[in-house]
Amino acid sequence: MTQKVNRPLRVLVAKVGLDGHDRGAKVIATALRDAGMEVIYTGLRQTPEMVVNAALQEDVDAIGISILSGAHMTVFPKVVALMKEKGMDDVLLTGGGIIPEEDMQQLNALGVGKLFAPGTPTTEIADYIANWVVTHRSF
């Protein structure tokens, strides 16, 4: 981490849509907890609205969406739009799953943070979130 924060970082981990494969999301949630973050896991079958509302209620620093269903080009833009609508400009939206590199680049251009492919070391994901949050949020 680039700087010390006097509280645990808060991360919401979500599964959006009908994608019922949650093992990866649970592994990430556990790894982020092990890295000292507070993790809120929303469970399966969330809508973009549910995710953004939960993130607002929980006052999170970051939202991580796990998506394996192929709906990433629908889900991420919708979440970005809702976050902008709610003024969540200093909250990281990141995620991972089965997302082609070309789609990752398009989503990054829309404002989505780094997206991670299966097999990425969990420490890399935790470090990315921590560094982004301390760089972009005021404490």
XYZ file of C-alpha atoms in Angstrom:
139
model
C 0.000 0.000 0.000
C 1.293 3.428 -0.888
C 0.129 5.166 2.284
C -1.266 4.149 5.644
C -5.003 4.494 6.218
C -6.327 4.676 9.768
C -9.272 2.385 9.075
C -9.878 -0.817 7.136
C -10.792 -0.324 3.498
C -14.389 -1.340 2.760
C -15.090 -3.408 -0.354
C -18.407 -4.695 -1.663
C -18.120 -7.949 -3.648
C -21.100 -8.750 -5.867
C -22.471 -11.254 -8.363
C -24.817 -9.551 -10.822
C -27.472 -11.205 -12.933
C -28.264 -14.872 -13.326
C -24.633 -16.022 -13.042
C -24.724 -18.609 -10.264
C -21.001 -19.376 -10.140
C -19.820 -17.721 -6.940
C -16.735 -19.683 -5.907
C -14.359 -17.059 -7.356
C -16.234 -14.207 -5.658
C -16.020 -16.026 -2.326
C -12.282 -16.684 -2.803
C -11.714 -12.986 -3.546
C -13.857 -11.902 -0.588
C -11.830 -14.133 1.739
C -8.504 -12.936 0.300
C -9.491 -9.279 0.728
C -10.528 -9.977 4.333
C -7.186 -11.695 4.899
C -5.525 -8.529 3.531
C -7.238 -6.520 6.286
C -10.200 -5.140 4.362
C -13.818 -5.150 5.482
C -15.772 -7.090 2.875
C -19.494 -7.031 2.240
C -20.558 -9.937 0.010
C -23.992 -9.396 -1.518
C -24.595 -12.955 -2.654
C -26.027 -14.152 -5.947
C -28.481 -12.654 -8.433
C -28.039 -8.965 -7.660
C -29.166 -6.213 -9.998
C -26.898 -3.254 -10.780
C -29.303 -1.089 -8.735
C -29.039 -3.415 -5.736
C -25.236 -3.356 -5.925
C -24.969 0.432 -6.114
C -27.556 0.938 -3.348
C -25.727 -1.525 -1.089
C -22.428 0.227 -1.828
C -23.970 3.564 -0.835
C -25.511 2.146 2.352
C -22.258 0.464 3.360
C -20.113 3.514 2.453
C -17.616 1.361 0.556
C -14.321 2.403 -0.980
C -14.575 -0.121 -3.813
C -17.023 -2.385 -5.608
C -15.805 -5.655 -7.081
C -18.074 -7.498 -9.492
C -17.443 -11.104 -10.417
C -18.974 -12.015 -13.765
C -18.691 -15.253 -15.680
C -21.949 -15.110 -17.645
C -20.803 -12.996 -20.585
C -23.025 -10.066 -19.571
C -20.080 -7.827 -18.625
C -20.723 -5.334 -21.465
C -24.217 -4.763 -20.061
C -23.558 -5.011 -16.319
C -20.478 -2.802 -15.941
C -21.790 0.155 -18.032
C -25.061 0.069 -16.062
C -23.195 0.097 -12.727
C -20.934 2.938 -13.953
C -24.009 4.978 -14.961
C -25.708 4.392 -11.603
C -22.532 5.292 -9.707
C -22.233 8.563 -11.668
C -25.904 9.298 -11.042
C -25.331 8.853 -7.280
C -22.130 10.929 -7.246
C -19.881 7.981 -6.387
C -16.913 9.396 -8.315
C -14.362 8.395 -5.683
C -15.447 4.735 -5.417
C -13.482 2.165 -7.402
C -15.429 -0.180 -9.683
C -13.341 -3.228 -10.448
C -14.005 -6.873 -11.052
C -13.093 -9.969 -12.901
C -14.127 -13.138 -14.585
C -14.299 -14.333 -18.162
C -13.867 -11.006 -19.978
C -12.012 -10.759 -23.308
C -9.090 -8.302 -23.365
C -10.789 -6.093 -25.994
C -13.890 -5.807 -23.779
C -11.694 -5.023 -20.759
C -10.180 -2.099 -22.667
C -13.618 -0.768 -23.644
C -14.824 -1.030 -20.048
C -11.676 0.712 -18.760
C -12.396 3.565 -21.191
C -15.891 3.872 -19.642
C -14.387 4.313 -16.185
C -14.182 0.761 -14.897
C -10.927 0.079 -13.063
C -8.612 -2.818 -13.760
C -10.364 -6.108 -14.505
C -8.817 -9.411 -13.505
C -8.824 -12.732 -15.334
C -9.201 -16.074 -13.547
C -5.915 -17.169 -12.004
C -4.756 -13.670 -11.029
C -2.984 -13.844 -7.662
C -5.314 -12.529 -4.967
C -2.487 -10.421 -3.528
C -2.309 -8.532 -6.845
C -6.028 -7.743 -6.604
C -5.796 -6.642 -2.953
C -2.762 -4.442 -3.706
C -4.505 -2.843 -6.687
C -7.598 -1.981 -4.638
C -5.564 -0.629 -1.712
C -3.341 1.506 -3.920
C -6.279 2.868 -5.927
C -8.259 3.759 -2.825
C -5.449 5.605 -1.026
C -4.647 7.493 -4.245
C -8.214 8.499 -5.151
C -10.098 8.899 -1.858
C -9.507 11.508 0.831
C -8.968 10.273 4.348
